[in-house]
PDB file of C-alpha atoms and ligand atoms in Angstrom:
ATOM      1  CA  MET Q1073      52.869  50.874  39.580  1.00  0.00           C
ATOM      2  CA  ASN Q1074      53.527  54.572  38.848  1.00  0.00           C
ATOM      3  CA  PHE Q1075      50.674  57.093  38.665  1.00  0.00           C
ATOM      4  CA  VAL Q1076      51.650  60.072  36.535  1.00  0.00           C
ATOM      5  CA  LYS Q1077      49.520  63.213  36.460  1.00  0.00           C
ATOM      6  CA  THR Q1078      48.891  64.906  33.123  1.00  0.00           C
ATOM      7  CA  PRO Q1079      48.224  68.580  32.307  1.00  0.00           C
ATOM      8  CA  ILE Q1080      44.501  67.778  32.493  1.00  0.00           C
ATOM      9  CA  GLU Q1081      43.166  67.315  36.039  1.00  0.00           C
ATOM     10  CA  GLY Q1082      41.821  63.811  36.478  1.00  0.00           C
ATOM     11  CA  VAL Q1083      43.524  62.187  33.485  1.00  0.00           C
ATOM     12  CA  VAL Q1084      46.272  59.898  34.816  1.00  0.00           C
ATOM     13  CA  ILE Q1085      48.915  57.731  33.153  1.00  0.00           C
ATOM     14  CA  ILE Q1086      49.537  54.436  34.945  1.00  0.00           C
ATOM     15  CA  GLU Q1087      52.862  52.675  34.373  1.00  0.00           C
ATOM     16  CA  PRO Q1088      52.791  49.089  35.675  1.00  0.00           C
ATOM     17  CA  LYS Q1089      55.828  47.606  37.389  1.00  0.00           C
ATOM     18  CA  ILE Q1090      57.016  44.873  35.032  1.00  0.00           C
ATOM     19  CA  TRP Q1091      58.614  41.768  36.562  1.00  0.00           C
ATOM     20  CA  GLU Q1092      60.815  39.917  34.099  1.00  0.00           C
ATOM     21  CA  ASP Q1093      62.455  36.531  34.372  1.00  0.00           C
ATOM     22  CA  ASN Q1094      63.614  33.677  32.176  1.00  0.00           C
ATOM     23  CA  ARG Q1095      59.955  32.815  31.343  1.00  0.00           C
ATOM     24  CA  GLY Q1096      58.870  36.296  30.337  1.00  0.00           C
ATOM     25  CA  GLN Q1097      56.972  39.038  32.174  1.00  0.00           C
ATOM     26  CA  PHE Q1098      54.371  39.647  34.874  1.00  0.00           C
ATOM     27  CA  PHE Q1099      52.630  42.905  35.737  1.00  0.00           C
ATOM     28  CA  GLU Q1100      49.492  43.984  37.541  1.00  0.00           C
ATOM     29  CA  THR Q1101      47.025  45.840  35.296  1.00  0.00           C
ATOM     30  CA  TYR Q1102      44.633  46.922  38.054  1.00  0.00           C
ATOM     31  CA  ASN Q1103      44.945  47.126  41.848  1.00  0.00           C
ATOM     32  CA  GLU Q1104      41.996  48.597  43.765  1.00  0.00           C
ATOM     33  CA  ALA Q1105      44.046  49.663  46.791  1.00  0.00           C
ATOM     34  CA  LEU Q1106      46.832  51.298  44.773  1.00  0.00           C
ATOM     35  CA  PHE Q1107      44.349  53.063  42.531  1.00  0.00           C
ATOM     36  CA  ARG Q1108      42.405  54.343  45.558  1.00  0.00           C
ATOM     37  CA  GLU Q1109      45.642  55.540  47.216  1.00  0.00           C
ATOM     38  CA  ASN Q1110      46.328  57.504  44.018  1.00  0.00           C
ATOM     39  CA  GLY Q1111      42.929  59.137  43.828  1.00  0.00           C
ATOM     40  CA  ILE Q1112      41.176  56.752  41.460  1.00  0.00           C
ATOM     41  CA  ASP Q1113      38.458  55.270  43.682  1.00  0.00           C
ATOM     42  CA  GLU Q1114      36.142  53.715  41.135  1.00  0.00           C
ATOM     43  CA  LYS Q1115      34.040  50.602  40.689  1.00  0.00           C
ATOM     44  CA  PHE Q1116      34.545  48.981  37.283  1.00  0.00           C
ATOM     45  CA  VAL Q1117      31.501  47.127  36.035  1.00  0.00           C
ATOM     46  CA  GLN Q1118      32.403  46.112  32.497  1.00  0.00           C
ATOM     47  CA  ASP Q1119      35.477  45.115  30.496  1.00  0.00           C
ATOM     48  CA  ASN Q1120      35.659  45.754  26.761  1.00  0.00           C
ATOM     49  CA  GLN Q1121      38.005  44.676  23.982  1.00  0.00           C
ATOM     50  CA  SER Q1122      38.301  45.817  20.404  1.00  0.00           C
ATOM     51  CA  VAL Q1123      40.587  44.694  17.588  1.00  0.00           C
ATOM     52  CA  SER Q1124      41.514  47.285  14.987  1.00  0.00           C
ATOM     53  CA  CYS Q1125      43.299  47.313  11.683  1.00  0.00           C
ATOM     54  CA  LYS Q1126      46.025  49.878  11.079  1.00  0.00           C
ATOM     55  CA  GLY Q1127      44.409  53.274  10.597  1.00  0.00           C
ATOM     56  CA  ALA Q1128      41.160  52.396  12.358  1.00  0.00           C
ATOM     57  CA  LEU Q1129      39.984  55.462  14.266  1.00  0.00           C
ATOM     58  CA  ARG Q1130      37.349  54.856  16.942  1.00  0.00           C
ATOM     59  CA  GLY Q1131      35.801  57.956  18.468  1.00  0.00           C
ATOM     60  CA  LEU Q1132      35.259  60.507  19.713  1.00  0.00           C
ATOM     61  CA  HIS Q1133      32.827  58.875  22.122  1.00  0.00           C
ATOM     62  CA  ALA Q1134      31.531  59.269  25.652  1.00  0.00           C
ATOM     63  CA  GLN Q1135      28.686  57.868  27.701  1.00  0.00           C
ATOM     64  CA  ALA Q1136      26.714  60.160  30.018  1.00  0.00           C
ATOM     65  CA  GLY Q1137      23.636  59.664  32.203  1.00  0.00           C
ATOM     66  CA  PRO Q1138      23.169  57.213  35.088  1.00  0.00           C
ATOM     67  CA  HIS Q1139      25.809  54.880  33.625  1.00  0.00           C
ATOM     68  CA  ALA Q1140      28.360  57.549  32.704  1.00  0.00           C
ATOM     69  CA  GLN Q1141      31.706  55.938  32.006  1.00  0.00           C
ATOM     70  CA  GLY Q1142      35.171  56.513  33.322  1.00  0.00           C
ATOM     71  CA  LYS Q1143      37.630  54.351  31.329  1.00  0.00           C
ATOM     72  CA  LEU Q1144      40.884  52.597  32.161  1.00  0.00           C
ATOM     73  CA  VAL Q1145      42.391  51.853  28.768  1.00  0.00           C
ATOM     74  CA  ARG Q1146      45.429  49.903  27.546  1.00  0.00           C
ATOM     75  CA  VAL Q1147      46.770  48.039  24.521  1.00  0.00           C
ATOM     76  CA  ILE Q1148      47.744  44.375  24.739  1.00  0.00           C
ATOM     77  CA  LYS Q1149      48.821  43.970  21.100  1.00  0.00           C
ATOM     78  CA  GLY Q1150      50.048  46.619  18.674  1.00  0.00           C
ATOM     79  CA  SER Q1151      49.824  50.316  19.436  1.00  0.00           C
ATOM     80  CA  VAL Q1152      47.506  53.322  19.327  1.00  0.00           C
ATOM     81  CA  ILE Q1153      47.564  57.048  19.796  1.00  0.00           C
ATOM     82  CA  ASP Q1154      44.906  57.511  22.448  1.00  0.00           C
ATOM     83  CA  VAL Q1155      43.123  60.862  22.826  1.00  0.00           C
ATOM     84  CA  ALA Q1156      41.023  62.248  25.671  1.00  0.00           C
ATOM     85  CA  VAL Q1157      39.140  65.531  25.258  1.00  0.00           C
ATOM     86  CA  ASP Q1158      37.937  67.454  28.307  1.00  0.00           C
ATOM     87  CA  ILE Q1159      34.308  68.522  27.733  1.00  0.00           C
ATOM     88  CA  ARG Q1160      33.464  69.155  31.384  1.00  0.00           C
ATOM     89  CA  LYS Q1161      31.787  72.544  30.997  1.00  0.00           C
ATOM     90  CA  ASN Q1162      33.143  73.935  34.276  1.00  0.00           C
ATOM     91  CA  SER Q1163      36.653  72.570  33.788  1.00  0.00           C
ATOM     92  CA  PRO Q1164      39.558  75.050  33.488  1.00  0.00           C
ATOM     93  CA  THR Q1165      40.875  72.738  30.759  1.00  0.00           C
ATOM     94  CA  PHE Q1166      37.550  72.584  28.864  1.00  0.00           C
ATOM     95  CA  GLY Q1167      38.241  71.759  25.208  1.00  0.00           C
ATOM     96  CA  GLN Q1168      41.821  70.699  25.875  1.00  0.00           C
ATOM     97  CA  THR Q1169      43.048  67.350  24.590  1.00  0.00           C
ATOM     98  CA  PHE Q1170      45.600  64.892  25.920  1.00  0.00           C
ATOM     99  CA  HIS Q1171      47.174  62.237  23.726  1.00  0.00           C
ATOM    100  CA  ILE Q1172      49.550  59.389  24.467  1.00  0.00           C
ATOM    101  CA  GLU Q1173      50.917  56.312  22.729  1.00  0.00           C
ATOM    102  CA  LEU Q1174      49.644  53.151  24.384  1.00  0.00           C
ATOM    103  CA  SER Q1175      51.227  49.931  23.215  1.00  0.00           C
ATOM    104  CA  GLU Q1176      51.991  46.311  23.956  1.00  0.00           C
ATOM    105  CA  ALA Q1177      55.626  47.445  24.240  1.00  0.00           C
ATOM    106  CA  ASN Q1178      55.179  50.273  26.756  1.00  0.00           C
ATOM    107  CA  ALA Q1179      52.352  48.574  28.728  1.00  0.00           C
ATOM    108  CA  LYS Q1180      51.112  52.028  29.734  1.00  0.00           C
ATOM    109  CA  MET Q1181      47.500  52.611  30.764  1.00  0.00           C
ATOM    110  CA  LEU Q1182      45.405  55.777  30.841  1.00  0.00           C
ATOM    111  CA  TRP Q1183      42.617  56.637  33.296  1.00  0.00           C
ATOM    112  CA  ILE Q1184      39.985  58.855  31.670  1.00  0.00           C
ATOM    113  CA  PRO Q1185      37.294  60.123  34.064  1.00  0.00           C
ATOM    114  CA  VAL Q1186      33.645  60.831  33.277  1.00  0.00           C
ATOM    115  CA  GLY Q1187      33.303  64.012  31.230  1.00  0.00           C
ATOM    116  CA  PHE Q1188      35.756  63.242  28.466  1.00  0.00           C
ATOM    117  CA  LEU Q1189      35.392  62.331  24.831  1.00  0.00           C
ATOM    118  CA  HIS Q1190      37.653  59.385  24.029  1.00  0.00           C
ATOM    119  CA  GLY Q1191      39.094  58.042  20.822  1.00  0.00           C
ATOM    120  CA  PHE Q1192      42.128  56.357  19.387  1.00  0.00           C
ATOM    121  CA  VAL Q1193      43.772  55.505  16.112  1.00  0.00           C
ATOM    122  CA  ALA Q1194      45.466  52.130  15.672  1.00  0.00           C
ATOM    123  CA  LEU Q1195      49.053  52.343  14.413  1.00  0.00           C
ATOM    124  CA  GLU Q1196      49.437  48.627  13.629  1.00  0.00           C
ATOM    125  CA  GLU Q1197      47.345  45.830  12.126  1.00  0.00           C
ATOM    126  CA  ASN Q1198      45.320  43.752  14.611  1.00  0.00           C
ATOM    127  CA  THR Q1199      45.843  46.157  17.493  1.00  0.00           C
ATOM    128  CA  ILE Q1200      44.000  44.841  20.563  1.00  0.00           C
ATOM    129  CA  PHE Q1201      42.574  47.541  22.838  1.00  0.00           C
ATOM    130  CA  CYS Q1202      41.318  46.522  26.275  1.00  0.00           C
ATOM    131  CA  TYR Q1203      39.526  48.693  28.780  1.00  0.00           C
ATOM    132  CA  LYS Q1204      37.535  48.712  31.992  1.00  0.00           C
ATOM    133  CA  VAL Q1205      34.571  51.061  32.341  1.00  0.00           C
ATOM    134  CA  THR Q1206      32.703  52.358  35.378  1.00  0.00           C
ATOM    135  CA  GLY Q1207      29.257  52.265  33.756  1.00  0.00           C
ATOM    136  CA  LYS Q1208      27.442  49.531  31.854  1.00  0.00           C
ATOM    137  CA  TYR Q1209      26.779  50.033  28.154  1.00  0.00           C
ATOM    138  CA  ASP Q1210      23.873  52.455  27.815  1.00  0.00           C
ATOM    139  CA  LYS Q1211      23.319  53.162  24.129  1.00  0.00           C
ATOM    140  CA  ALA Q1212      20.635  55.766  24.836  1.00  0.00           C
ATOM    141  CA  ASN Q1213      23.201  57.887  26.668  1.00  0.00           C
ATOM    142  CA  GLU Q1214      26.089  57.523  24.227  1.00  0.00           C
ATOM    143  CA  ILE Q1215      27.319  60.776  22.704  1.00  0.00           C
ATOM    144  CA  GLY Q1216      29.828  61.339  19.957  1.00  0.00           C
ATOM    145  CA  VAL Q1217      31.705  64.200  18.330  1.00  0.00           C
ATOM    146  CA  ARG Q1218      33.448  64.029  14.988  1.00  0.00           C
ATOM    147  CA  TYR Q1219      37.139  63.149  15.129  1.00  0.00           C
ATOM    148  CA  ASN Q1220      38.160  66.236  13.147  1.00  0.00           C
ATOM    149  CA  ASP Q1221      36.116  68.822  15.029  1.00  0.00           C
ATOM    150  CA  PRO Q1222      38.106  72.032  14.433  1.00  0.00           C
ATOM    151  CA  THR Q1223      37.382  73.052  18.038  1.00  0.00           C
ATOM    152  CA  PHE Q1224      39.959  70.499  19.176  1.00  0.00           C
ATOM    153  CA  ASN Q1225      42.279  70.442  16.123  1.00  0.00           C
ATOM    154  CA  ILE Q1226      43.510  66.951  16.996  1.00  0.00           C
ATOM    155  CA  GLN Q1227      46.609  66.111  14.957  1.00  0.00           C
ATOM    156  CA  TRP Q1228      45.930  62.426  14.197  1.00  0.00           C
ATOM    157  CA  PRO Q1229      49.308  60.769  13.378  1.00  0.00           C
ATOM    158  CA  LEU Q1230      48.277  59.113  10.100  1.00  0.00           C
ATOM    159  CA  PRO Q1231      47.418  60.794   6.800  1.00  0.00           C
ATOM    160  CA  GLN Q1232      43.694  61.413   6.247  1.00  0.00           C
ATOM    161  CA  GLU Q1233      43.560  58.863   3.447  1.00  0.00           C
ATOM    162  CA  GLU Q1234      44.833  56.133   5.800  1.00  0.00           C
ATOM    163  CA  LEU Q1235      42.156  56.733   8.447  1.00  0.00           C
ATOM    164  CA  ILE Q1236      39.361  54.148   8.623  1.00  0.00           C
ATOM    165  CA  LEU Q1237      36.176  55.135  10.450  1.00  0.00           C
ATOM    166  CA  SER Q1238      32.711  53.630  10.811  1.00  0.00           C
ATOM    167  CA  ASP Q1239      29.907  55.342   8.898  1.00  0.00           C
ATOM    168  CA  LYS Q1240      28.481  56.230  12.298  1.00  0.00           C
ATOM    169  CA  ASP Q1241      31.661  58.009  13.399  1.00  0.00           C
ATOM    170  CA  LEU Q1242      32.086  59.776  10.053  1.00  0.00           C
ATOM    171  CA  GLN Q1243      28.650  61.342  10.529  1.00  0.00           C
ATOM    172  CA  LEU Q1244      29.073  62.431  14.147  1.00  0.00           C
ATOM    173  CA  PRO Q1245      28.215  66.072  14.897  1.00  0.00           C
ATOM    174  CA  LEU Q1246      30.568  68.810  16.064  1.00  0.00           C
ATOM    175  CA  LEU Q1247      30.669  69.656  19.768  1.00  0.00           C
ATOM    176  CA  ALA Q1248      28.928  72.964  19.062  1.00  0.00           C
ATOM    177  CA  ASP Q1249      25.982  71.055  17.617  1.00  0.00           C
ATOM    178  CA  ILE Q1250      25.271  68.751  20.549  1.00  0.00           C
ATOM    179  CA  ASN Q1251      23.753  69.282  23.987  1.00  0.00           C
ATOM    180  CA  ASN Q1252      26.847  68.641  26.091  1.00  0.00           C
ATOM    181  CA  PRO Q1253      25.682  66.562  29.074  1.00  0.00           C
ATOM    182  CA  PHE Q1254      28.837  67.084  31.181  1.00  0.00           C
TER     183      PHE Q1254
HETATM  184  C1  T46 B2429      30.684  50.335  23.304  1.00  0.00           C
HETATM  185  C2  T46 B2429      29.856  49.082  23.215  1.00  0.00           C
HETATM  186  C3  T46 B2429      29.388  48.597  21.996  1.00  0.00           C
HETATM  187  N1  T46 B2429      28.653  47.456  21.957  1.00  0.00           N
HETATM  188  C4  T46 B2429      28.200  46.963  20.659  1.00  0.00           C
HETATM  189  C5  T46 B2429      27.171  47.844  19.982  1.00  0.00           C
HETATM  190  C6  T46 B2429      27.782  48.212  18.669  1.00  0.00           C
HETATM  191  O1  T46 B2429      26.931  47.920  17.596  1.00  0.00           O
HETATM  192  C7  T46 B2429      29.076  47.414  18.533  1.00  0.00           C
HETATM  193  C8  T46 B2429      30.233  48.279  18.091  1.00  0.00           C
HETATM  194  O2  T46 B2429      30.229  49.407  18.944  1.00  0.00           O
HETATM  195  P1  T46 B2429      30.982  50.707  18.530  1.00  0.00           P
HETATM  196  O3  T46 B2429      30.991  50.863  17.039  1.00  0.00           O
HETATM  197  O4  T46 B2429      30.390  51.824  19.351  1.00  0.00           O
HETATM  198  O5  T46 B2429      32.479  50.381  19.019  1.00  0.00           O
HETATM  199  P2  T46 B2429      33.627  51.466  19.173  1.00  0.00           P
HETATM  200  O6  T46 B2429      33.613  52.430  18.029  1.00  0.00           O
HETATM  201  O7  T46 B2429      34.867  50.720  19.466  1.00  0.00           O
HETATM  202  O8  T46 B2429      33.176  52.280  20.467  1.00  0.00           O
HETATM  203  C9  T46 B2429      34.031  52.495  21.558  1.00  0.00           C
HETATM  204  O9  T46 B2429      35.054  53.324  21.105  1.00  0.00           O
HETATM  205  C10 T46 B2429      35.520  54.372  21.907  1.00  0.00           C
HETATM  206  C11 T46 B2429      36.992  54.512  21.697  1.00  0.00           C
HETATM  207  C12 T46 B2429      35.158  54.327  23.326  1.00  0.00           C
HETATM  208  O10 T46 B2429      35.829  54.904  24.173  1.00  0.00           O
HETATM  209  C13 T46 B2429      33.901  53.677  23.725  1.00  0.00           C
HETATM  210  O11 T46 B2429      34.186  52.717  24.740  1.00  0.00           O
HETATM  211  C14 T46 B2429      33.151  53.028  22.656  1.00  0.00           C
HETATM  212  O12 T46 B2429      32.270  54.013  22.125  1.00  0.00           O
HETATM  213  O13 T46 B2429      29.340  46.888  19.823  1.00  0.00           O
HETATM  214  C15 T46 B2429      28.322  46.740  23.094  1.00  0.00           C
HETATM  215  O14 T46 B2429      27.641  45.700  23.019  1.00  0.00           O
HETATM  216  N2  T46 B2429      28.756  47.210  24.314  1.00  0.00           N
HETATM  217  C16 T46 B2429      29.513  48.348  24.414  1.00  0.00           C
HETATM  218  O15 T46 B2429      29.893  48.711  25.548  1.00  0.00           O
END
């Protein structure tokens, strides 16, 4: 398992070691001791899964408060461009974004600490996105910022007309218009 730092402190790419044989593959997707040795000492309390059609864009979301969420995200079918946005007010990389392709093929994972907006766009039909979170679902403390907030200028990889968002996400505010809890 490789832990690869990114330009944003705290956001880490995890590359599992893949064992292949005549039956197929095996790889560990979480290992408490290895994660702790690499600075990710977290207790995961909930696993989530979503299935998305091509063009589905989920985000930009975060959960603050007593159940603030760090997220360990991966794709088990299809592929996404995953985006993390640093909105930790005291961070030297405040407002900076990190994006990466996560896919069934590359088996990569991304650790996103508390204090980040998170979103992704599915690049294939029936993309299955799986993730562990460090806080239970707490709707009252969910926050969201609109995917095309000019503050971040995220270059989503599909044309605007191919993007599919929920009504909720389409109506999310801009970062400047929310009380940033981080
Ligand atoms: C997040 C969540 C949702 N739900 C229920 C309540 C909602 O009515 C329904 C759909 O939720 P939502 O539209 O918020 O799903 P996504 O748009 O995929 O939200 C997620 O997308 C981005 C990418 C994230 O990083 C967050 O984990 C999360 O906000 O599932 C639950 O029951 N438990 C949960 O933990």
